[in-house]
C-alpha positions as a printed NumPy array, in Angstrom:
array([[-171.534,  -46.259,  -74.126],
       [-169.236,  -46.448,  -71.081],
       [-170.497,  -47.847,  -67.814],
       [-171.743,  -45.591,  -65.038],
       [-168.892,  -44.855,  -62.642],
       [-169.217,  -44.123,  -58.947],
       [-167.718,  -40.677,  -58.259],
       [-169.285,  -39.701,  -54.934],
       [-165.847,  -39.452,  -53.211],
       [-164.94 ,  -36.651,  -55.622],
       [-167.623,  -34.401,  -54.189],
       [-165.183,  -33.086,  -51.618],
       [-163.01 ,  -31.755,  -54.417],
       [-165.963,  -30.095,  -56.116],
       [-166.63 ,  -27.765,  -53.164],
       [-163.783,  -25.563,  -54.423],
       [-165.136,  -25.222,  -57.943],
       [-167.012,  -22.311,  -59.482],
       [-169.004,  -23.656,  -62.389],
       [-172.268,  -22.593,  -63.982],
       [-174.924,  -25.152,  -64.888],
       [-177.74 ,  -23.769,  -67.022],
       [-180.839,  -25.941,  -66.698],
       [-183.809,  -25.911,  -69.073],
       [-187.071,  -27.367,  -67.719],
       [-190.107,  -27.767,  -69.951],
       [-193.277,  -26.073,  -68.772],
       [-195.467,  -28.821,  -70.22 ],
       [-196.779,  -30.233,  -66.942],
       [-194.911,  -30.72 ,  -63.677],
       [-193.392,  -34.119,  -64.498],
       [-190.318,  -32.45 ,  -66.01 ],
       [-189.69 ,  -30.632,  -62.726],
       [-190.248,  -33.863,  -60.767],
       [-187.551,  -35.592,  -62.841],
       [-185.04 ,  -32.738,  -62.681],
       [-185.307,  -31.487,  -59.089],
       [-183.822,  -34.563,  -57.32 ],
       [-180.78 ,  -34.362,  -59.602],
       [-180.182,  -30.663,  -58.903],
       [-180.582,  -31.265,  -55.167],
       [-177.914,  -33.971,  -55.293],
       [-175.581,  -31.822,  -57.397],
       [-175.816,  -29.106,  -54.753],
       [-174.737,  -31.647,  -52.139],
       [-171.776,  -32.682,  -54.287],
       [-170.866,  -29.134,  -55.334],
       [-172.178,  -26.597,  -52.797],
       [-170.701,  -23.704,  -54.749],
       [-172.165,  -24.784,  -58.079],
       [-174.049,  -21.922,  -59.705],
       [-177.403,  -23.065,  -61.093],
       [-179.632,  -21.079,  -63.428],
       [-183.045,  -22.566,  -64.241],
       [-184.671,  -21.407,  -67.462],
       [-188.327,  -22.402,  -67.515],
       [-191.899,  -21.161,  -67.892],
       [-192.855,  -23.11 ,  -64.744],
       [-193.866,  -20.728,  -61.902],
       [-191.001,  -19.889,  -59.546],
       [-192.994,  -20.991,  -56.488],
       [-193.411,  -24.505,  -57.871],
       [-189.749,  -24.729,  -58.865],
       [-188.654,  -23.735,  -55.357],
       [-191.071,  -26.217,  -53.772],
       [-189.138,  -29.   ,  -55.519],
       [-185.616,  -27.626,  -56.074],
       [-183.954,  -27.055,  -52.705],
       [-180.612,  -26.03 ,  -54.17 ],
       [-180.082,  -22.261,  -54.601],
       [-180.829,  -21.156,  -58.165],
       [-181.667,  -18.174,  -60.304],
       [-184.878,  -18.458,  -62.325],
       [-185.11 ,  -16.97 ,  -65.824],
       [-188.413,  -17.14 ,  -67.692],
       [-187.777,  -19.049,  -70.906],
       [-189.347,  -21.559,  -73.266],
       [-186.97 ,  -24.058,  -74.818],
       [-189.738,  -26.103,  -76.397],
       [-193.387,  -25.929,  -77.425],
       [-194.557,  -29.092,  -75.711],
       [-198.08 ,  -29.58 ,  -76.96 ],
       [-200.981,  -27.134,  -76.766],
       [-203.567,  -28.766,  -74.497],
       [-207.318,  -28.161,  -74.601],
       [-207.513,  -29.976,  -71.239],
       [-205.228,  -32.078,  -69.046],
       [-206.102,  -35.08 ,  -71.227],
       [-206.649,  -33.656,  -74.707],
       [-204.113,  -32.296,  -77.197],
       [-205.208,  -29.495,  -79.521],
       [-203.435,  -30.809,  -82.614],
       [-204.264,  -27.868,  -84.897],
       [-203.007,  -25.234,  -82.447],
       [-199.956,  -27.338,  -81.63 ],
       [-199.024,  -27.626,  -85.302],
       [-199.414,  -23.869,  -85.775],
       [-197.291,  -23.163,  -82.681],
       [-194.479,  -25.372,  -83.98 ],
       [-194.567,  -23.744,  -87.4  ],
       [-194.248,  -20.309,  -85.789],
       [-191.449,  -21.453,  -83.429],
       [-189.438,  -22.965,  -86.284],
       [-190.159,  -20.283,  -88.878],
       [-186.587,  -18.943,  -88.684],
       [-184.865,  -21.834,  -86.947],
       [-181.262,  -20.987,  -87.779],
       [-181.573,  -17.448,  -86.434],
       [-183.348,  -18.777,  -83.328],
       [-180.502,  -21.221,  -82.639],
       [-177.917,  -18.487,  -83.172],
       [-179.709,  -16.221,  -80.693],
       [-179.874,  -19.073,  -78.187],
       [-176.154,  -19.721,  -78.583],
       [-175.485,  -16.027,  -77.901],
       [-177.694,  -16.119,  -74.789],
       [-175.873,  -19.156,  -73.4  ],
       [-172.556,  -17.484,  -74.151],
       [-173.65 ,  -14.358,  -72.29 ],
       [-174.647,  -16.531,  -69.324],
       [-171.166,  -18.088,  -69.412],
       [-172.694,  -21.545,  -69.188],
       [-170.224,  -24.341,  -68.49 ],
       [-172.881,  -26.923,  -69.322],
       [-176.509,  -27.073,  -70.445],
       [-178.795,  -29.668,  -68.853],
       [-182.195,  -29.899,  -70.532],
       [-185.465,  -31.638,  -69.651],
       [-186.334,  -31.639,  -72.395],
       [-186.24 ,  -28.399,  -74.357],
       [-184.425,  -28.864,  -77.641],
       [-183.653,  -25.214,  -78.432],
       [-181.164,  -24.914,  -75.504],
       [-179.466,  -28.099,  -76.707],
       [-179.204,  -26.773,  -80.263],
       [-177.884,  -23.433,  -78.957],
       [-175.309,  -25.157,  -76.772],
       [-174.149,  -27.25 ,  -79.726],
       [-173.792,  -24.127,  -81.858],
       [-171.778,  -22.444,  -79.077],
       [-169.605,  -25.485,  -78.356],
       [-170.966,  -25.885,  -74.801],
       [-171.326,  -29.389,  -73.276],
       [-174.993,  -30.377,  -73.233],
       [-177.054,  -33.274,  -71.885],
       [-180.742,  -34.109,  -72.244],
       [-182.846,  -36.018,  -69.737],
       [-186.452,  -37.142,  -69.99 ],
       [-188.838,  -40.054,  -70.365],
       [-190.009,  -38.625,  -73.701],
       [-188.763,  -36.355,  -76.459],
       [-190.686,  -33.782,  -78.45 ],
       [-189.563,  -35.118,  -81.836],
       [-191.465,  -38.362,  -81.238],
       [-194.449,  -36.546,  -79.719],
       [-194.65 ,  -34.02 ,  -82.563],
       [-194.258,  -36.755,  -85.177],
       [-197.114,  -38.73 ,  -83.593],
       [-199.637,  -35.868,  -83.667],
       [-198.511,  -33.777,  -86.623],
       [-196.159,  -35.15 ,  -89.252],
       [-192.617,  -36.229,  -90.044],
       [-191.123,  -33.18 ,  -91.755],
       [-188.344,  -30.618,  -91.53 ],
       [-189.492,  -29.543,  -88.061],
       [-189.244,  -33.122,  -86.802],
       [-185.743,  -33.387,  -88.239],
       [-184.635,  -30.156,  -86.552],
       [-185.912,  -31.363,  -83.17 ],
       [-184.458,  -34.832,  -83.657],
       [-181.057,  -33.423,  -84.597],
       [-180.948,  -31.318,  -81.423],
       [-181.433,  -34.43 ,  -79.303],
       [-179.207,  -36.758,  -81.354],
       [-176.265,  -34.323,  -81.245],
       [-176.36 ,  -33.839,  -77.473],
       [-173.472,  -35.368,  -75.536],
       [-176.024,  -37.832,  -74.16 ],
       [-179.775,  -38.303,  -73.986],
       [-180.485,  -39.871,  -70.59 ],
       [-183.799,  -41.737,  -70.906],
       [-185.511,  -41.969,  -67.521],
       [-187.235,  -45.256,  -66.677],
       [-190.088,  -45.729,  -67.438],
       [-189.943,  -43.993,  -70.789],
       [-190.505,  -44.152,  -74.53 ],
       [-188.183,  -46.392,  -76.563],
       [-186.463,  -43.611,  -78.594],
       [-184.586,  -46.211,  -80.624],
       [-183.47 ,  -43.687,  -83.253],
       [-181.31 ,  -41.703,  -80.8  ],
       [-177.689,  -42.945,  -81.118],
       [-176.69 ,  -41.24 ,  -77.839],
       [-179.438,  -42.801,  -75.712],
       [-178.483,  -43.975,  -72.209],
       [-181.269,  -45.499,  -70.069],
       [-181.197,  -44.585,  -66.379],
       [-183.158,  -45.89 ,  -63.39 ],
       [-186.411,  -44.293,  -62.151],
       [-186.124,  -40.763,  -60.768],
       [-188.305,  -39.45 ,  -57.964],
       [-188.256,  -37.517,  -54.702],
       [-190.018,  -39.826,  -52.257],
       [-191.878,  -38.172,  -49.412],
       [-192.339,  -39.202,  -45.797],
       [-195.52 ,  -40.948,  -44.668],
       [-196.972,  -38.514,  -42.128],
       [-200.51 ,  -39.914,  -42.168],
       [-200.971,  -39.771,  -38.382],
       [-199.991,  -36.099,  -38.372],
       [-202.21 ,  -35.437,  -41.393],
       [-205.216,  -37.14 ,  -39.795],
       [-204.768,  -35.072,  -36.642],
       [-204.491,  -31.865,  -38.657],
       [-207.666,  -32.642,  -40.627],
       [-209.448,  -34.21 ,  -37.626],
       [-210.03 ,  -37.446,  -39.534],
       [-210.656,  -40.836,  -38.025],
       [-208.374,  -43.745,  -38.883],
       [-211.233,  -45.272,  -40.892],
       [-211.443,  -42.307,  -43.283],
       [-209.456,  -42.466,  -46.523],
       [-207.663,  -39.653,  -48.342],
       [-207.47 ,  -39.604,  -52.144],
       [-204.988,  -37.133,  -53.627],
       [-206.33 ,  -35.78 ,  -56.944],
       [-203.715,  -34.38 ,  -59.33 ],
       [-203.713,  -33.701,  -63.06 ],
       [-199.981,  -32.999,  -63.226],
       [-199.764,  -29.221,  -63.575],
       [-201.775,  -28.834,  -66.802],
       [-204.314,  -26.023,  -66.513],
       [-207.531,  -28.002,  -66.288],
       [-210.007,  -29.165,  -63.66 ],
       [-212.289,  -32.081,  -62.892],
       [-216.01 ,  -31.564,  -62.086],
       [-215.518,  -32.714,  -58.479],
       [-218.659,  -30.887,  -57.334],
       [-220.723,  -33.349,  -59.395],
       [-219.165,  -36.466,  -57.896],
       [-221.286,  -38.657,  -55.631],
       [-220.234,  -38.984,  -52.013],
       [-218.381,  -42.18 ,  -51.086],
       [-218.686,  -43.115,  -47.445],
       [-215.435,  -42.5  ,  -45.592],
       [-213.57 ,  -41.001,  -48.581],
       [-212.14 ,  -37.469,  -48.682],
       [-210.475,  -35.772,  -51.676],
       [-207.399,  -33.537,  -51.656],
       [-207.821,  -31.05 ,  -54.529],
       [-206.065,  -27.854,  -55.554],
       [-207.564,  -24.505,  -54.544],
       [-207.819,  -23.162,  -58.109],
       [-210.508,  -25.756,  -58.883],
       [-212.875,  -24.111,  -56.367],
       [-214.462,  -27.523,  -55.892],
       [-217.796,  -27.29 ,  -54.08 ],
       [-217.958,  -30.809,  -52.688],
       [-218.606,  -31.662,  -49.03 ],
       [-215.709,  -34.104,  -48.98 ],
       [-213.168,  -31.925,  -50.799],
       [-210.133,  -30.619,  -48.889],
       [-207.908,  -27.877,  -50.313],
       [-204.425,  -29.382,  -50.483],
       [-202.713,  -25.967,  -50.288],
       [-204.309,  -25.491,  -46.836],
       [-202.196,  -28.332,  -45.44 ],
       [-198.714,  -27.395,  -44.119],
       [-197.024,  -30.269,  -45.877],
       [-195.104,  -30.547,  -49.149],
       [-196.625,  -32.422,  -52.077],
       [-194.327,  -35.452,  -51.81 ],
       [-195.218,  -35.959,  -48.144],
       [-198.918,  -35.476,  -48.935],
       [-198.705,  -38.179,  -51.578],
       [-196.814,  -40.568,  -49.284],
       [-199.43 ,  -39.934,  -46.569],
       [-202.468,  -40.503,  -48.816],
       [-204.418,  -43.732,  -49.222],
       [-204.614,  -43.421,  -53.022],
       [-203.782,  -41.091,  -55.882],
       [-206.178,  -40.192,  -58.692],
       [-204.329,  -38.899,  -61.756],
       [-203.614,  -39.081,  -65.476],
       [-200.673,  -41.162,  -66.754],
       [-197.641,  -39.042,  -65.937],
       [-194.053,  -39.769,  -65.036],
       [-193.892,  -37.869,  -61.761],
       [-197.25 ,  -39.131,  -60.5  ],
       [-196.613,  -42.788,  -61.332],
       [-193.016,  -43.052,  -60.123],
       [-193.543,  -41.073,  -56.904],
       [-196.639,  -43.14 ,  -56.085],
       [-194.813,  -46.425,  -56.753],
       [-191.876,  -45.205,  -54.687],
       [-194.2  ,  -44.32 ,  -51.813],
       [-196.202,  -47.543,  -52.031],
       [-199.403,  -45.594,  -52.734],
       [-202.003,  -47.195,  -55.047],
       [-203.085,  -45.296,  -58.157],
       [-206.361,  -44.818,  -60.006],
       [-205.538,  -43.41 ,  -63.423],
       [-207.688,  -42.233,  -66.306],
       [-207.128,  -43.79 ,  -69.708],
       [-205.241,  -41.617,  -72.18 ],
       [-204.614,  -43.855,  -75.207],
       [-203.597,  -41.067,  -77.621],
       [-200.559,  -39.882,  -75.611],
       [-197.499,  -41.779,  -76.958],
       [-195.77 ,  -41.994,  -73.571],
       [-198.754,  -43.625,  -71.824],
       [-198.14 ,  -47.304,  -72.758],
       [-194.612,  -47.312,  -71.299],
       [-195.756,  -45.6  ,  -68.099],
       [-198.783,  -47.853,  -67.587],
       [-196.887,  -51.071,  -68.312],
       [-194.237,  -50.087,  -65.753],
       [-196.777,  -49.138,  -63.079],
       [-198.643,  -52.402,  -63.548],
       [-195.396,  -54.298,  -62.872],
       [-194.096,  -52.182,  -59.988],
       [-197.124,  -50.627,  -58.322],
       [-200.796,  -51.149,  -57.517],
       [-203.191,  -49.509,  -59.95 ],
       [-206.572,  -49.552,  -61.664],
       [-207.762,  -47.712,  -64.786],
       [-210.971,  -45.726,  -65.17 ],
       [-212.404,  -44.231,  -68.337],
       [-212.637,  -40.49 ,  -68.898],
       [-216.41 ,  -40.73 ,  -68.552],
       [-216.101,  -42.576,  -65.216],
       [-213.684,  -39.929,  -63.992],
       [-215.972,  -37.051,  -64.957],
       [-218.86 ,  -38.718,  -63.104],
       [-216.732,  -39.658,  -60.111],
       [-217.573,  -43.312,  -60.629],
       [-214.494,  -44.663,  -58.812],
       [-215.891,  -46.361,  -55.692],
       [-215.495,  -49.884,  -57.075],
       [-211.901,  -49.271,  -58.175],
       [-211.014,  -47.82 ,  -54.785],
       [-212.421,  -50.883,  -53.036],
       [-210.329,  -53.103,  -55.324],
       [-207.018,  -51.392,  -54.638],
       [-207.652,  -51.05 ,  -50.919],
       [-208.483,  -54.741,  -50.734],
       [-205.369,  -55.85 ,  -52.643],
       [-201.907,  -56.542,  -51.228],
       [-199.347,  -53.819,  -51.925],
       [-196.02 ,  -54.535,  -53.633],
       [-192.731,  -53.334,  -52.17 ],
       [-192.108,  -49.649,  -52.962],
       [-189.732,  -48.915,  -55.849],
       [-186.301,  -47.541,  -54.934],
       [-185.567,  -44.731,  -57.443],
       [-181.806,  -44.533,  -57.984],
       [-181.777,  -42.643,  -61.288],
       [-181.125,  -39.214,  -59.748],
       [-177.828,  -40.426,  -58.309],
       [-176.823,  -41.933,  -61.652],
       [-177.529,  -38.705,  -63.528],
       [-175.989,  -36.411,  -60.896],
       [-172.808,  -38.489,  -60.939],
       [-172.552,  -38.256,  -64.706],
       [-173.111,  -34.497,  -64.769],
       [-170.649,  -33.915,  -61.917],
       [-168.083,  -36.019,  -63.743],
       [-168.586,  -34.025,  -66.956],
       [-168.31 ,  -30.71 ,  -65.11 ],
       [-165.096,  -31.906,  -63.505]])
């Protein structure tokens, strides 16, 4: 593979171009949005007149909270992901059935996707990490690039089986112009077009003084941001014991009845700034959570998730580049995290990670569009 080439000076030429980038973003959690949004924001800086269409099942409001470039949103599903019974548990039987239904008439599905992309007059397809848009682009002869820290062929193979469906997914990825593997990520050694890129994240601003004033908190009180990464599930926060001086930022949909719970949507601050302003993050292993926390210098308490194939790569990276402790699923359900919080707050913090992957990917896409 050729080396990355610096093309930032060319951005002044791109302002005159009219090109259409069709972007597919998986709706399986918010980590796919967290990886893709910084790249689209940079591309808009390079090419202000670039037309961007985002095809995704992710709610428009969340997309716009992360993607600051102008875009049109079309509801679409370019992949199955995995059917989840909770934020931590895969429903293998339902997932297998969903894949069988999705692939029942694969050739016709790819042909229809190719026709859709042709009707959109796509100049390029950029996918994180739906494989149907890639297959459709390949059928239509449209340049196509994948980006992610995982791929659904490896995930499906892990939970279900290695069969014709796996081969169809794998072929879609292997025949893309490139598969850009975000760091940290799964090995994906069987992809001949694999190109590793640096970590990708939008790092927020530490506004802790402003946040404390808004919430009327003393400097001794600690804020723990609780996030399960966009999967429809909740933690039994109302059953957690109180920890002296600790407050929890939780999403409104949980309707958490806990005296120390604060609704994060009530705070006039974007998620990245909230994370950067928090004293710790409580989450499951997830790309966006881990990399944004490490980039903000915020310690992490994460719940063990040994069955998810991406977890080992994410955890190993966070242990090298961030400050973290693991709790079991039972400890998380009971809110038994006081000891872990004391450990991370008593430890020295490493230097925050500088995520440069978005610039690498944006440069490559801009170069290809040129």
